[in-house]
Coordinates of C-alpha atoms in Angstrom, one line a residue:
Chain N
M1 CA 24.9 -16.3 -24.1
A2 CA 21.9 -17.3 -22.3
G3 CA 18.7 -17.0 -23.6
C4 CA 17.2 -15.3 -20.4
F5 CA 19.7 -12.9 -20.5
V6 CA 18.4 -11.2 -23.5
Q7 CA 15.0 -12.4 -22.5
K8 CA 14.2 -9.5 -19.8
R9 CA 15.8 -6.8 -22.4
I10 CA 13.5 -7.9 -25.2
Q11 CA 10.5 -8.1 -22.7
K12 CA 11.0 -4.6 -21.8
E13 CA 11.2 -3.1 -25.3
I14 CA 8.0 -4.8 -26.1
L15 CA 6.3 -3.3 -23.1
T16 CA 7.5 0.2 -23.7
L17 CA 6.4 0.2 -27.3
K18 CA 3.2 -1.5 -26.2
N19 CA 2.5 0.9 -23.2
S20 CA 4.2 4.4 -24.3
P21 CA 4.9 3.9 -28.1
P22 CA 6.7 7.3 -29.4
P23 CA 4.1 8.9 -32.2
G24 CA 4.0 7.0 -35.7
M25 CA 4.8 3.6 -34.3
K26 CA 2.7 0.9 -33.1
L27 CA 3.8 -2.7 -32.0
C28 CA 1.7 -5.4 -33.6
D29 CA 0.3 -7.7 -31.0
D30 CA -0.3 -10.8 -33.2
S31 CA 3.4 -10.9 -33.9
L32 CA 4.2 -11.3 -30.6
S33 CA 3.5 -15.5 -30.8
S34 CA 6.9 -16.3 -32.0
P35 CA 9.7 -15.6 -29.5
G36 CA 12.8 -13.5 -30.3
Q37 CA 10.9 -11.4 -33.0
F38 CA 8.0 -9.0 -33.5
M39 CA 6.5 -6.7 -35.8
V40 CA 6.2 -2.6 -35.7
E41 CA 3.9 -0.5 -37.9
V42 CA 5.4 2.7 -38.6
K43 CA 3.4 5.4 -40.3
G44 CA 5.5 7.8 -42.3
A45 CA 5.7 11.2 -40.6
E46 CA 3.3 14.0 -42.0
G47 CA 4.4 16.7 -44.2
T48 CA 7.1 14.4 -46.0
L49 CA 7.1 12.1 -49.1
F50 CA 5.7 9.2 -47.1
A51 CA 2.7 10.9 -45.6
G52 CA -0.2 8.4 -44.6
E53 CA 1.7 5.6 -45.6
E54 CA 1.9 2.5 -43.3
F55 CA 4.7 -0.1 -43.2
K56 CA 5.4 -3.0 -41.3
L57 CA 9.0 -3.9 -39.8
L58 CA 9.9 -6.8 -38.7
F59 CA 12.3 -7.3 -35.6
K60 CA 14.8 -10.6 -35.2
F61 CA 16.8 -10.9 -32.2
G62 CA 19.5 -12.9 -32.4
Q63 CA 21.1 -15.1 -29.8
S64 CA 24.0 -12.0 -29.8
Y65 CA 21.5 -9.5 -29.0
P66 CA 22.2 -6.9 -27.7
F67 CA 25.6 -7.1 -28.6
D68 CA 24.6 -7.9 -32.2
S69 CA 22.1 -5.6 -33.6
P70 CA 18.4 -7.3 -34.9
Q71 CA 17.5 -8.2 -38.3
V72 CA 15.3 -5.4 -39.5
T73 CA 13.2 -5.6 -42.7
F74 CA 10.3 -4.4 -44.2
V75 CA 7.7 -7.0 -44.5
G76 CA 3.9 -7.3 -46.3
N77 CA 2.7 -5.8 -49.6
Q78 CA 3.9 -2.4 -48.8
I79 CA 7.8 -1.9 -49.2
P80 CA 8.7 1.8 -49.0
V81 CA 10.5 3.2 -52.4
H82 CA 13.6 5.1 -51.4
P83 CA 16.9 4.9 -52.3
H84 CA 18.2 3.3 -49.2
V85 CA 15.4 0.5 -49.2
Y86 CA 15.6 -2.6 -51.5
S87 CA 12.2 -4.1 -52.8
N88 CA 12.9 -7.2 -50.7
G89 CA 12.4 -5.0 -47.7
H90 CA 16.6 -4.7 -46.9
I91 CA 17.4 -1.5 -45.4
C92 CA 20.6 0.2 -46.0
L93 CA 21.5 1.9 -42.4
S94 CA 24.6 2.1 -40.5
I95 CA 23.0 1.6 -37.3
L96 CA 22.0 -2.0 -38.1
T97 CA 25.4 -3.2 -38.6
E98 CA 28.5 -1.5 -38.0
D99 CA 27.4 1.6 -36.0
W100 CA 25.4 -1.0 -34.0
S101 CA 25.1 0.0 -30.1
P102 CA 23.9 -2.2 -27.0
A103 CA 22.3 1.4 -26.0
L104 CA 20.1 1.3 -28.8
S105 CA 16.7 -0.4 -29.1
A106 CA 13.9 -1.4 -31.0
E107 CA 12.1 1.8 -30.5
S108 CA 15.6 3.9 -31.2
V109 CA 15.6 1.8 -34.7
C110 CA 12.3 2.6 -35.7
L111 CA 13.0 6.0 -35.3
S112 CA 16.3 6.0 -37.1
I113 CA 13.8 4.3 -39.9
I114 CA 11.3 7.2 -40.1
S115 CA 13.5 9.9 -39.9
M116 CA 15.3 8.3 -42.9
L117 CA 12.2 7.9 -44.6
S118 CA 11.3 11.3 -43.6
S119 CA 14.4 13.2 -45.1
C120 CA 13.9 11.6 -48.5
S121 CA 13.5 13.9 -51.7
E122 CA 12.8 11.8 -54.2
K123 CA 10.8 8.4 -54.3
K124 CA 13.1 5.6 -56.3
R125 CA 14.5 2.7 -55.7
P126 CA 18.8 2.0 -54.9
P127 CA 20.2 1.9 -58.3
D128 CA 21.6 -1.6 -57.5
N129 CA 18.1 -2.8 -56.6
A130 CA 17.7 -5.6 -59.5
F131 CA 21.3 -6.8 -59.1
Y132 CA 20.6 -7.2 -55.0
I133 CA 17.6 -8.9 -54.6
R134 CA 18.8 -11.8 -57.2
T135 CA 22.2 -12.3 -55.1
C136 CA 21.7 -11.2 -51.4
S137 CA 21.0 -13.7 -48.7
K138 CA 17.9 -13.7 -46.6
N139 CA 19.4 -11.7 -43.8
P140 CA 20.5 -8.3 -44.5
K141 CA 23.5 -8.6 -41.8
N142 CA 25.1 -10.8 -43.9
T143 CA 25.6 -8.2 -46.6
K144 CA 28.5 -6.0 -46.5
W145 CA 27.2 -2.6 -46.8
W146 CA 28.9 0.1 -48.2
F147 CA 27.1 3.8 -46.8
H148 CA 28.0 6.4 -48.8
D149 CA 25.0 8.7 -48.6
D150 CA 24.8 10.5 -45.7
K151 CA 22.3 13.2 -47.0
V152 CA 19.3 10.7 -47.1
Chain J
M1 CA -63.8 35.9 54.0
T2 CA -60.3 36.2 53.8
R3 CA -59.0 36.8 50.2
E4 CA -55.6 35.1 48.9
I5 CA -53.0 35.8 46.3
Y6 CA -52.1 33.0 43.6
F7 CA -50.8 32.4 40.7
E8 CA -52.0 30.5 37.9
R9 CA -50.1 29.0 34.9
L10 CA -51.6 30.4 31.8
G11 CA -52.3 28.3 28.8
A12 CA -51.9 24.9 31.1
S13 CA -53.8 22.2 33.0
E14 CA -55.7 23.6 35.9
E15 CA -53.7 22.1 38.9
Q16 CA -50.9 24.4 37.3
W17 CA -51.0 26.7 40.1
L18 CA -49.4 27.8 43.1
S19 CA -50.5 29.9 46.1
V20 CA -48.2 31.8 48.6
K21 CA -48.6 31.8 52.3
P22 CA -47.0 34.8 54.6
G23 CA -43.7 33.9 55.2
E24 CA -43.4 31.2 52.6
K25 CA -40.5 31.3 50.0
I26 CA -41.2 29.1 46.9
T27 CA -38.5 28.3 44.6
F28 CA -38.6 27.8 40.9
G29 CA -36.0 26.2 38.6
R30 CA -35.0 23.2 36.7
S31 CA -33.1 21.3 39.5
V32 CA -35.1 19.0 41.9
T33 CA -34.4 20.8 44.7
N34 CA -37.0 23.4 43.8
R35 CA -40.1 23.9 45.2
I36 CA -42.0 24.0 41.6
R37 CA -39.4 22.6 39.1
L38 CA -40.0 24.0 36.0
Y39 CA -39.0 21.3 33.2
S40 CA -37.2 23.3 30.5
E41 CA -33.8 24.1 29.3
F42 CA -34.4 27.7 29.3
V43 CA -35.0 28.2 33.0
S44 CA -32.0 27.9 35.4
R45 CA -31.2 25.3 38.0
E46 CA -32.2 27.7 40.5
H47 CA -34.3 30.5 38.5
A48 CA -36.5 32.3 41.1
V49 CA -38.3 32.5 44.2
I50 CA -41.3 34.2 45.3
E51 CA -42.6 35.1 48.6
Q52 CA -45.2 37.3 50.8
T53 CA -44.3 39.5 53.2
N54 CA -46.6 42.0 54.6
G55 CA -49.2 41.4 52.6
N56 CA -46.9 42.0 49.4
I57 CA -45.8 39.5 46.9
Y58 CA -42.3 39.8 45.9
I59 CA -40.7 37.8 43.2
T60 CA -36.4 37.4 42.9
D61 CA -34.5 36.3 40.1
L62 CA -31.7 34.2 41.5
K63 CA -29.2 35.4 38.7
S64 CA -30.8 33.4 36.1
L65 CA -29.6 32.7 32.4
N66 CA -32.7 33.7 30.7
G67 CA -34.2 35.9 33.4
I68 CA -38.1 36.9 34.4
H69 CA -40.5 39.1 32.9
V70 CA -42.9 40.7 34.2
N71 CA -45.7 42.3 31.7
E72 CA -43.2 41.5 29.1
V73 CA -40.4 43.7 31.0
K74 CA -37.4 42.3 32.2
I75 CA -36.4 42.6 36.0
K76 CA -33.5 43.0 37.5
T77 CA -31.6 40.2 39.3
N78 CA -31.3 39.7 43.0
I79 CA -33.6 42.4 43.9
K80 CA -37.1 42.0 44.7
H81 CA -39.4 43.1 42.6
Q82 CA -43.3 43.6 43.8
L83 CA -45.9 41.9 41.9
K84 CA -49.7 43.3 41.8
V85 CA -52.9 41.5 40.8
G86 CA -53.2 41.1 37.2
D87 CA -49.3 41.0 36.6
K88 CA -48.1 38.5 34.2
V89 CA -44.9 36.6 35.1
E90 CA -42.6 34.7 32.4
I91 CA -39.8 32.3 33.5
G92 CA -37.0 31.9 31.2
K93 CA -37.8 33.7 28.0
P94 CA -34.6 33.9 26.0
L95 CA -33.4 37.2 24.7
D96 CA -33.1 36.4 20.9
C97 CA -35.0 33.3 19.8
E98 CA -37.0 32.8 17.2
E99 CA -38.9 30.1 17.6
W100 CA -40.1 31.8 21.0
K101 CA -42.3 33.9 18.8
H102 CA -44.1 30.9 17.4
L103 CA -44.5 28.9 20.8
K104 CA -47.9 28.3 22.2
L105 CA -48.4 30.1 25.3
C106 CA -48.7 26.2 27.1
D107 CA -45.0 25.8 26.3
R108 CA -44.0 28.6 27.9
F109 CA -44.0 29.4 31.8
V110 CA -46.5 32.4 32.0
Y111 CA -48.2 32.8 35.3
E112 CA -50.8 35.4 36.0
V113 CA -51.0 36.9 39.9
K114 CA -54.7 36.4 40.9
E115 CA -56.7 37.0 43.9
D116 CA -59.6 35.0 45.2
E117 CA -61.3 33.6 48.5
V118 CA -59.7 30.9 50.4
N119 CA -63.0 28.6 49.9
N120 CA -62.8 29.0 46.3
L121 CA -59.2 27.9 46.4
L122 CA -59.8 25.1 48.4
K123 CA -62.0 23.4 45.6
R124 CA -59.1 23.8 43.1
P125 CA -56.9 20.7 42.3
V126 CA -53.7 20.0 44.1
M127 CA -51.0 22.4 43.3
A128 CA -48.5 20.5 40.7
K129 CA -44.8 20.4 41.8
V130 CA -43.6 19.7 38.6
H131 CA -44.5 22.1 35.6
K132 CA -43.8 21.1 31.8
S133 CA -43.3 22.8 28.6
L134 CA -43.6 20.3 25.4
F135 CA -41.1 22.7 23.4
S136 CA -38.7 22.3 26.1
V137 CA -38.8 18.5 26.4
K138 CA -38.1 18.2 23.1
Q139 CA -35.5 20.0 22.9
H140 CA -34.2 18.5 26.0
Q141 CA -34.1 15.3 24.5
E142 CA -32.4 16.1 21.5
R143 CA -29.8 17.9 24.2
T144 CA -29.6 14.7 25.9
K145 CA -29.1 12.7 22.6
M146 CA -26.2 15.5 22.1
V147 CA -24.5 15.5 25.5
G148 CA -25.8 12.3 27.1
I149 CA -22.8 12.0 29.4
K150 CA -22.8 15.4 30.7
R151 CA -26.7 15.6 31.4
K152 CA -26.0 11.8 33.2
Q153 CA -23.0 13.3 35.6
E154 CA -25.3 16.1 36.4
N155 CA -27.9 13.8 37.4
V156 CA -25.8 12.0 39.5
E157 CA -24.4 14.8 41.3
V158 CA -27.9 15.9 42.1
A159 CA -28.7 12.3 43.4
S160 CA -25.7 12.6 45.5
T161 CA -26.1 15.7 47.2
K162 CA -29.9 15.3 48.2
P163 CA -30.8 12.1 47.4
E164 CA -34.1 12.6 49.6
L165 CA -35.3 14.9 47.4
I166 CA -34.9 13.0 44.4
N167 CA -37.9 11.9 42.6
I168 CA -39.4 8.9 43.9
L169 CA -39.6 5.5 42.3
H170 CA -41.8 3.2 42.7
Q171 CA -40.7 -0.3 43.6
P172 CA -43.0 -2.3 40.9
K173 CA -41.6 0.0 38.5
T174 CA -38.3 -0.7 39.4
E175 CA -38.8 -4.1 38.7
V176 CA -40.0 -3.7 35.2
K177 CA -37.3 -1.3 34.7
L178 CA -34.4 -3.9 35.3
I179 CA -36.3 -6.5 33.1
T180 CA -36.2 -4.0 30.4
N181 CA -32.4 -3.2 31.1
N182 CA -31.3 -6.5 31.0
D183 CA -33.2 -6.9 27.8
V184 CA -31.8 -3.8 26.3
S185 CA -28.3 -5.3 27.7
D186 CA -28.7 -8.6 25.9
Q187 CA -29.4 -6.6 22.6
D188 CA -26.4 -4.7 23.1
K189 CA -24.5 -7.8 23.9
D190 CA -25.8 -9.3 20.7
V191 CA -24.6 -6.1 18.5
K192 CA -21.6 -6.1 20.3
T193 CA -20.7 -9.6 18.8
Q194 CA -21.8 -8.7 15.7
E195 CA -19.6 -5.5 15.7
E196 CA -16.4 -7.2 16.8
K197 CA -16.6 -9.7 14.3
P198 CA -14.9 -7.8 11.6
Q199 CA -12.2 -7.2 13.5
H200 CA -10.6 -11.0 13.3
P201 CA -10.7 -11.9 9.7
N202 CA -8.0 -9.0 9.4
G203 CA -6.5 -8.7 12.8
V204 CA -5.9 -5.0 12.3
L205 CA -8.8 -2.8 12.3
L206 CA -8.8 0.1 9.5
N207 CA -12.2 1.0 9.4
D208 CA -13.0 4.4 10.6
N209 CA -16.9 3.8 9.6
Y210 CA -16.5 0.9 12.0
V211 CA -15.5 3.5 15.2
A212 CA -17.8 6.0 14.2
F213 CA -20.5 2.8 14.2
V214 CA -19.7 1.9 17.5
K215 CA -19.5 5.6 19.2
N216 CA -23.1 5.8 17.9
S217 CA -24.3 2.8 19.1
T218 CA -22.7 3.6 22.8
F219 CA -24.6 7.0 22.2
R220 CA -28.2 5.1 21.5
K221 CA -27.4 2.8 24.1
L222 CA -27.0 6.1 26.4
T223 CA -30.1 7.6 24.8
R224 CA -32.0 4.7 25.3
L225 CA -31.2 4.2 29.1
E226 CA -31.6 8.1 29.8
K227 CA -34.8 8.3 28.4
Q228 CA -35.7 5.1 30.7
L229 CA -34.4 6.7 33.5
E230 CA -36.1 10.1 32.6
M231 CA -39.6 8.2 32.2
Q232 CA -39.0 6.0 35.0
R233 CA -38.4 9.6 37.2
E234 CA -41.4 10.8 35.4
E235 CA -43.4 8.0 36.6
S236 CA -42.4 7.9 39.8
A237 CA -42.9 11.4 40.7
K238 CA -46.2 11.2 39.4
E239 CA -47.1 8.2 42.0
K240 CA -45.3 10.0 44.8
Q241 CA -47.9 13.1 43.7
N242 CA -50.6 10.7 43.7
L243 CA -49.9 9.7 47.1
E244 CA -49.1 12.9 48.8
D245 CA -52.3 14.0 47.2
E246 CA -54.2 11.3 48.6
F247 CA -52.9 11.8 52.2
R248 CA -53.4 15.5 51.8
R249 CA -57.1 15.0 50.7
R250 CA -57.4 12.8 53.5
E251 CA -55.9 15.2 55.6
N252 CA -58.0 18.2 54.9
M253 CA -61.3 16.2 54.9
L254 CA -60.3 14.9 58.5
K255 CA -59.1 18.5 59.4
S256 CA -62.3 20.2 58.2
E257 CA -64.2 17.4 60.1
L258 CA -62.3 18.2 63.0
L259 CA -63.1 21.7 62.8
K260 CA -66.6 20.9 62.0
Y261 CA -66.7 18.8 65.4
E262 CA -64.8 21.2 67.3
Q263 CA -67.3 24.0 66.7
L264 CA -70.1 21.2 67.8
A265 CA -68.3 20.5 70.8
K266 CA -68.1 24.2 71.5
E267 CA -71.6 25.0 71.0
N268 CA -73.2 21.9 72.2
N269 CA -70.6 20.9 75.2
D270 CA -71.8 17.3 74.5
T271 CA -69.9 14.5 75.6
N272 CA -70.9 12.2 72.7
T273 CA -69.8 14.7 70.4
K274 CA -66.4 15.2 72.6
D275 CA -65.8 11.5 72.3
Q276 CA -66.5 11.7 68.7
L277 CA -64.0 14.4 68.5
V278 CA -61.3 12.3 70.7
R279 CA -62.0 9.3 67.9
K280 CA -61.2 11.3 65.1
E281 CA -58.4 12.9 66.5
A282 CA -56.9 9.7 67.0
E283 CA -57.8 8.7 63.8
L284 CA -56.3 12.0 62.7
S285 CA -52.9 11.0 64.5
N286 CA -52.9 7.6 63.5
L287 CA -53.3 8.6 60.0
L288 CA -50.2 10.7 60.7
K289 CA -48.6 8.1 62.0
E290 CA -49.5 5.7 58.7
M291 CA -48.4 8.7 56.4
K292 CA -44.9 8.8 58.6
E293 CA -44.6 5.2 58.1
K294 CA -45.5 5.1 54.4
E295 CA -42.9 8.2 54.0
K296 CA -40.1 6.4 55.7
L297 CA -40.9 3.1 53.6
E298 CA -40.5 5.2 50.5
N299 CA -37.8 6.8 51.1
E300 CA -36.0 3.5 51.8
K301 CA -37.4 2.5 48.3
V302 CA -36.0 5.5 47.0
A303 CA -32.9 5.0 48.3
K304 CA -32.4 1.6 47.0
N305 CA -33.5 2.7 44.0
E306 CA -31.2 5.5 43.7
E307 CA -28.7 3.2 44.6
L308 CA -29.2 0.7 41.8
L309 CA -29.4 3.9 39.1
R310 CA -26.0 5.0 40.5
D311 CA -24.7 1.6 39.8
K312 CA -26.5 1.5 36.5
E313 CA -24.9 4.7 35.9
Q314 CA -21.4 3.6 37.0
Q315 CA -21.5 0.4 34.9
L316 CA -22.7 2.5 31.6
R317 CA -19.8 5.2 32.6
D318 CA -17.4 2.4 32.6
E319 CA -18.5 0.9 29.3
M320 CA -17.8 4.6 28.0
M321 CA -14.4 4.5 29.3
K322 CA -13.9 1.2 27.6
E323 CA -15.1 2.4 24.5
K324 CA -13.1 5.1 24.3
V325 CA -9.9 3.4 25.4
L326 CA -10.9 0.8 22.6
A327 CA -11.3 3.7 20.0
Q328 CA -7.9 5.1 20.7
Q329 CA -6.5 1.8 20.5
R330 CA -8.3 1.3 17.1
E331 CA -7.2 5.2 15.9
K332 CA -3.7 4.4 17.0
D333 CA -3.9 1.2 14.7
A334 CA -5.1 2.8 11.9
A335 CA -2.7 5.5 12.1
M336 CA 0.0 2.7 12.6
A337 CA -1.5 1.0 9.3
A338 CA -1.5 4.4 7.5
Q339 CA 2.3 4.8 8.6
R340 CA 3.3 1.5 7.2
E341 CA 1.2 1.7 3.8
A342 CA 3.0 5.2 3.4
E343 CA 6.1 3.2 4.0
E344 CA 5.2 0.6 1.7
L345 CA 4.5 3.5 -1.4
A346 CA 7.8 4.8 -0.5
K347 CA 9.9 1.9 -0.7
K348 CA 8.0 0.9 -4.0
H349 CA 8.6 4.4 -5.6
V350 CA 12.4 4.3 -4.4
V351 CA 12.5 0.8 -5.9
G352 CA 10.8 2.2 -9.2
K353 CA 13.4 5.1 -9.5
L354 CA 16.1 2.3 -8.6
E355 CA 15.2 0.2 -11.5
E356 CA 15.3 3.3 -13.6
E357 CA 18.3 4.7 -12.8
L358 CA 20.4 2.0 -11.5
Q359 CA 19.8 -0.3 -14.9
C360 CA 22.3 -1.2 -17.3
I361 CA 21.5 -0.2 -20.7
I362 CA 22.7 -3.0 -22.1
C363 CA 21.0 -5.7 -20.2
S364 CA 17.9 -3.7 -18.3
E365 CA 19.1 -5.5 -15.1
L366 CA 20.3 -3.7 -11.7
F367 CA 24.1 -3.4 -12.2
V368 CA 26.1 -6.3 -11.7
K369 CA 29.7 -5.7 -10.8
S370 CA 28.7 -2.2 -11.9
T371 CA 31.6 -1.0 -14.2
T372 CA 32.4 3.1 -15.4
L373 CA 34.2 4.0 -18.3
N374 CA 36.0 7.0 -18.7
C375 CA 33.2 8.4 -20.3
S376 CA 31.5 8.5 -16.8
H377 CA 28.6 6.1 -18.7
T378 CA 28.4 2.9 -16.5
F379 CA 27.2 -0.8 -17.2
C380 CA 27.5 -4.3 -15.7
Q381 CA 31.2 -5.5 -16.1
F382 CA 29.7 -8.5 -18.3
C383 CA 27.8 -6.3 -20.5
I384 CA 30.5 -4.0 -21.2
D385 CA 33.1 -6.7 -21.5
G386 CA 30.9 -8.7 -24.0
W387 CA 30.3 -5.3 -25.7
L388 CA 34.0 -4.6 -25.9
K389 CA 35.2 -7.9 -27.2
K390 CA 33.9 -6.2 -30.7
K391 CA 36.5 -4.7 -32.6
N392 CA 34.9 -1.3 -32.1
K393 CA 36.1 -0.3 -28.5
V394 CA 33.6 2.6 -28.4
C395 CA 31.1 3.3 -25.4
P396 CA 27.4 2.1 -26.5
V397 CA 26.1 5.2 -25.3
C398 CA 28.3 8.2 -26.5
R399 CA 30.5 6.1 -28.8
A400 CA 33.4 7.5 -27.4
E401 CA 36.7 5.7 -27.5
V402 CA 37.3 3.4 -24.2
T403 CA 40.5 3.7 -22.3
S404 CA 39.5 3.2 -18.9
R405 CA 37.0 0.7 -17.3
N406 CA 36.8 1.0 -13.1
H407 CA 34.5 -1.0 -10.7
S408 CA 32.3 1.7 -8.8
L409 CA 31.9 -0.2 -5.6
V410 CA 29.8 2.3 -4.2
L411 CA 27.0 1.2 -6.6
D412 CA 27.4 -2.5 -6.0
N413 CA 27.1 -1.9 -2.1
Y414 CA 24.0 0.5 -2.8
I415 CA 22.4 -1.7 -5.1
E416 CA 23.0 -5.1 -2.8
A417 CA 21.7 -3.3 0.2
A418 CA 18.5 -1.9 -1.8
I419 CA 17.9 -5.6 -2.8
A420 CA 18.1 -6.8 0.5
E421 CA 15.1 -4.6 1.3
M422 CA 13.0 -5.9 -1.5
S423 CA 10.7 -9.2 -1.8
P424 CA 11.8 -12.1 -1.7
E425 CA 11.1 -13.3 -5.2
L426 CA 13.3 -10.5 -6.2
Q427 CA 16.1 -11.4 -4.0
E428 CA 16.1 -14.8 -5.6
R429 CA 16.0 -13.8 -8.9
R430 CA 19.0 -11.5 -8.5
K431 CA 20.8 -14.4 -6.8
M432 CA 20.3 -16.3 -9.7
L433 CA 21.4 -13.4 -12.4
I434 CA 24.5 -13.2 -10.4
T435 CA 25.2 -17.0 -10.4
E436 CA 24.4 -16.9 -14.2
R437 CA 26.4 -14.3 -15.3
K438 CA 29.6 -15.8 -12.9
N439 CA 28.8 -19.3 -15.1
A440 CA 29.1 -16.9 -18.7
E441 CA 32.0 -15.3 -17.7
A442 CA 33.8 -18.6 -16.9
A443 CA 32.8 -20.0 -20.1
L444 CA 34.0 -16.6 -21.9
K445 CA 37.4 -17.3 -20.3
D446 CA 38.0 -20.2 -22.1
P447 CA 35.8 -19.4 -25.4
P448 CA 34.8 -21.7 -28.2
K449 CA 36.1 -20.9 -31.5
P450 CA 34.6 -18.0 -33.1
I451 CA 32.2 -18.5 -36.3
R452 CA 33.6 -16.5 -38.7
K453 CA 30.1 -14.9 -40.6
R454 CA 30.6 -15.2 -44.2
K455 CA 30.1 -11.3 -45.4
R456 CA 29.2 -10.4 -48.9
K457 CA 30.2 -7.5 -50.7
R458 CA 27.4 -5.6 -52.7

């Protein structure tokens, strides 16, 4: 698939995030230098366990975007302690793999992640965190996720 | 000694008086046709007439706007009102004018009816024909600024109906006037070229300020010319006045001398005196002849000057017409430009809406071969085909299972028509996009073997 085909779509998503970002997220301007990826700063929603905390999400768009989901991981020093987030930043979220739809966008992914953080009731790492970070690939998309918990 | 009744204007210079001889009618008013011209806008063109019949003095209001007040009481119009010595007559006093209360006597037209011996009256300066009011002159100038054209036409009317009665212009003065007018028109030309400059770079002129500016400049021009004409008229009237005064003085002198000689002749019956009398009479007739000639000459000059004036006025009016047409043209242009702008804006708005509503959610482009699924969601054919190649055949928007795909012709036609109206760059981009899609589709028909991604189980 030609590069310029996805370019307009990515460009549009960047523009939306830049000009009218939904509450709680902000595009990092310094991350726009490399093509096909950018960073978004998300804030924990008020009244939740992550209120006041800030995290950085890295979006990487592959050649087959938007037919394939982008790689989305937490980066930086701040990784939220959450049952679905591994300490290396990988996120266990269905829309990032199986349930991805081309109608989704970076904005809707961010919103899903904020919602996921907000519904957390206990700050803890996933039970298999230690094993996973030792064995996983760099790309979370190469992981065959097993989605079992709809509550959080 | 006989006594004569006369009118004296209060608060004014000495020559502003008039005597009324039996059978004589003296008209008052603003227009030049009157015996006494009152220079004020509060005075009607034909305002009043004073006459003497059977030794009584009467004043009649000729249906004037502001009326006549005798001893502060307004008199009835069109009815002879008898005046007696000591009466104070005011001409043209508006009914409710605030400023009138603070006005000096010399700015109003108040005449007192007086009586004096004829000999004393003969010593008075010659009667002035024009009585002025500073207040009215000022007002008059302002009014001229406001309705320059109207005033102009009025003057022309007067000029054409009674050319012989118009104030006389003196030849040398006219030359001066012509020179100054030339100067003025030169200046105007300069101004005009400056004014017309901004018109060229843009092609279409849209500036309202500019139109207003041109209008103002025309009014300024008119006012300037108006003032000049007015000044000239005044000056020439003065000249004429002086000339007449001179003649009258000499006539009076000669007449009195003649009278003296006649008396002498009666008394002495002297041939010598008779000779002198004849000589004097000849002198008088010569003088009269001279006067007539001069008057004839003057009249010719007046006619000539009037013609010149009328030419000038015609020119000015032509100019005004031209400017009016130009202004109309400019207004039309501006209106058209505004309409074009509005259309442009509407087009932009429509394009914005089009971009919003007719975009494929997958590629963020206007639909290329729009395809509608069974769930009523629409995508580009290429985009939805690309997505449905994945194993989960659901709608990207609502995740409903895809059972049918239909080409939407009406959407395609509409988008093509809309794009034909857009800028050439957009059209070019669209063309490129369509060819790109075609190539990609061709490539997909013969697809390279997909590389299976290794998947890890956690």
